[in-house]
Amino acid sequence: EVQLVESGGGLVQPGRSLRLSCAASGFTFDDYAMHWVRQAPGKGLEWVSGISWNSGSIGYADSVKGRFTISRDNAKNSLYLQMNSLRAEDTALYYCAKAAGLGVPDAFDIWGQGTMVTVSS
Amino acid sequence: DIQMTQSPSSLSASVGDRVTITCRASQGISNYLAWYQQKPGKVPKLLIYAASTLQSGVPSRFSGSGSGTDFTLTISSLQPEDVATYYCQKYNSAPLFGPGTKVDIK
């Protein structure tokens, strides 16, 4: 079964850091680009960052550029998001999503259940 | 920067009705357009990619059309299990989601 499991969320003070992880299973992880998407409570979906299969291409939303860093470890079938200088507006459920493998560029076909990040003093 | 808009923002229809949701990109995106369904409290699900290609396992009452800047998602016969928020997404260059359309049963 194809599965993505996020972890690392929690309550953090403004200005602090947090590292999210996403463990992948059931597919050949290093064949696919991966993404982070977030959803603030009661709001819509916002793409945060994406990384190609070999980490050669990386992108960020303007809202997180310079503060967040995406990375992956293909040997560990894992995706990461290092979040620094966190702000209240970063409060959201963070989803890990897999590129569908339908071409380049690509839609997102598998999503994890998400990990909640709350930024508050 | 490209902007994505959706209309309507919400709709209420009867079981069996034909439902159409519109998505518009502020610049041409060819057919790099996907539709997702997110049921309350659930994870988003890919319905359609490349503007009109149905994802495997998605019921055939869902269809998509369009190219360039204007796209539509159609549910040919609304079912109770289709209650959800539907998002369009452009996925060329920096992915961007539309604001969503909430669909309810009248």
mmCIF file of N, CA and C in Angstrom, chain B residues 2 5 11 13-14 19 23 29 36 41 44 58 60 63 77 81 87 90-92 99 101-103 105:
data_model
loop_
_atom_site.group_PDB
_atom_site.id
_atom_site.type_symbol
_atom_site.label_atom_id
_atom_site.label_comp_id
_atom_site.label_asym_id
_atom_site.label_seq_id
_atom_site.Cartn_x
_atom_site.Cartn_y
_atom_site.Cartn_z
ATOM 1 N N ILE B 2 0.811 34.384 -11.567
ATOM 2 C CA ILE B 2 -0.478 33.845 -11.995
ATOM 3 C C ILE B 2 -1.407 33.736 -10.800
ATOM 4 N N THR B 5 -8.673 31.635 -9.851
ATOM 5 C CA THR B 5 -9.966 31.949 -9.257
ATOM 6 C C THR B 5 -10.939 30.816 -9.550
ATOM 7 N N LEU B 11 -21.998 26.206 -3.599
ATOM 8 C CA LEU B 11 -23.243 25.924 -4.282
ATOM 9 C C LEU B 11 -23.997 24.835 -3.548
ATOM 10 N N ALA B 13 -27.032 21.989 -4.456
ATOM 11 C CA ALA B 13 -27.777 21.381 -5.543
ATOM 12 C C ALA B 13 -28.457 20.107 -5.058
ATOM 13 N N SER B 14 -29.405 19.656 -5.828
ATOM 14 C CA SER B 14 -30.150 18.443 -5.478
ATOM 15 C C SER B 14 -29.442 17.205 -6.002
ATOM 16 N N VAL B 19 -23.756 19.581 -12.000
ATOM 17 C CA VAL B 19 -23.059 20.650 -11.302
ATOM 18 C C VAL B 19 -21.807 21.027 -12.094
ATOM 19 N N CYS B 23 -12.954 27.298 -13.123
ATOM 20 C CA CYS B 23 -11.645 27.723 -12.630
ATOM 21 C C CYS B 23 -10.997 28.579 -13.713
ATOM 22 N N ILE B 29 -2.081 28.506 -18.963
ATOM 23 C CA ILE B 29 -1.331 27.427 -18.319
ATOM 24 C C ILE B 29 -1.419 26.140 -19.135
ATOM 25 N N TYR B 36 -9.066 18.601 -7.398
ATOM 26 C CA TYR B 36 -9.015 17.779 -6.196
ATOM 27 C C TYR B 36 -10.342 17.905 -5.451
ATOM 28 N N GLY B 41 -12.953 16.979 6.827
ATOM 29 C CA GLY B 41 -12.068 16.235 7.713
ATOM 30 C C GLY B 41 -11.172 15.215 7.039
ATOM 31 N N PRO B 44 -7.128 15.669 0.735
ATOM 32 C CA PRO B 44 -7.481 15.912 -0.675
ATOM 33 C C PRO B 44 -7.240 14.686 -1.548
ATOM 34 N N VAL B 58 -11.704 7.090 -10.183
ATOM 35 C CA VAL B 58 -12.660 8.189 -9.969
ATOM 36 C C VAL B 58 -13.922 7.910 -10.790
ATOM 37 N N SER B 60 -17.071 8.032 -13.209
ATOM 38 C CA SER B 60 -17.163 8.672 -14.529
ATOM 39 C C SER B 60 -18.148 9.839 -14.559
ATOM 40 N N SER B 63 -16.067 14.970 -14.769
ATOM 41 C CA SER B 63 -15.342 15.251 -16.000
ATOM 42 C C SER B 63 -14.759 16.661 -15.945
ATOM 43 N N SER B 77 -24.185 13.951 -12.394
ATOM 44 C CA SER B 77 -25.345 13.612 -11.571
ATOM 45 C C SER B 77 -24.879 13.600 -10.122
ATOM 46 N N GLU B 81 -22.451 11.498 -1.699
ATOM 47 C CA GLU B 81 -21.039 11.346 -1.331
ATOM 48 C C GLU B 81 -20.134 12.373 -2.021
ATOM 49 N N TYR B 87 -11.073 21.861 -5.343
ATOM 50 C CA TYR B 87 -10.000 22.815 -5.631
ATOM 51 C C TYR B 87 -9.420 22.542 -7.012
ATOM 52 N N LYS B 90 -3.124 24.715 -10.638
ATOM 53 C CA LYS B 90 -2.193 24.733 -11.769
ATOM 54 C C LYS B 90 -0.902 24.101 -11.284
ATOM 55 N N TYR B 91 -0.314 23.223 -12.077
ATOM 56 C CA TYR B 91 0.876 22.550 -11.586
ATOM 57 C C TYR B 91 2.095 22.720 -12.487
ATOM 58 N N ASN B 92 2.046 23.672 -13.375
ATOM 59 C CA ASN B 92 3.275 24.031 -14.083
ATOM 60 C C ASN B 92 4.009 25.077 -13.253
ATOM 61 N N PRO B 99 -9.120 28.939 -4.741
ATOM 62 C CA PRO B 99 -9.660 29.121 -3.386
ATOM 63 C C PRO B 99 -10.674 28.076 -2.961
ATOM 64 N N THR B 101 -14.318 25.511 -4.050
ATOM 65 C CA THR B 101 -15.773 25.601 -4.210
ATOM 66 C C THR B 101 -16.411 24.554 -3.312
ATOM 67 N N LYS B 102 -17.223 25.006 -2.383
ATOM 68 C CA LYS B 102 -17.884 24.082 -1.456
ATOM 69 C C LYS B 102 -19.213 23.637 -2.057
ATOM 70 N N VAL B 103 -19.399 22.325 -2.153
ATOM 71 C CA VAL B 103 -20.605 21.749 -2.743
ATOM 72 C C VAL B 103 -21.427 21.040 -1.663
ATOM 73 N N ILE B 105 -25.555 19.441 -0.587
ATOM 74 C CA ILE B 105 -26.815 18.896 -1.102
ATOM 75 C C ILE B 105 -27.967 19.769 -0.607
#
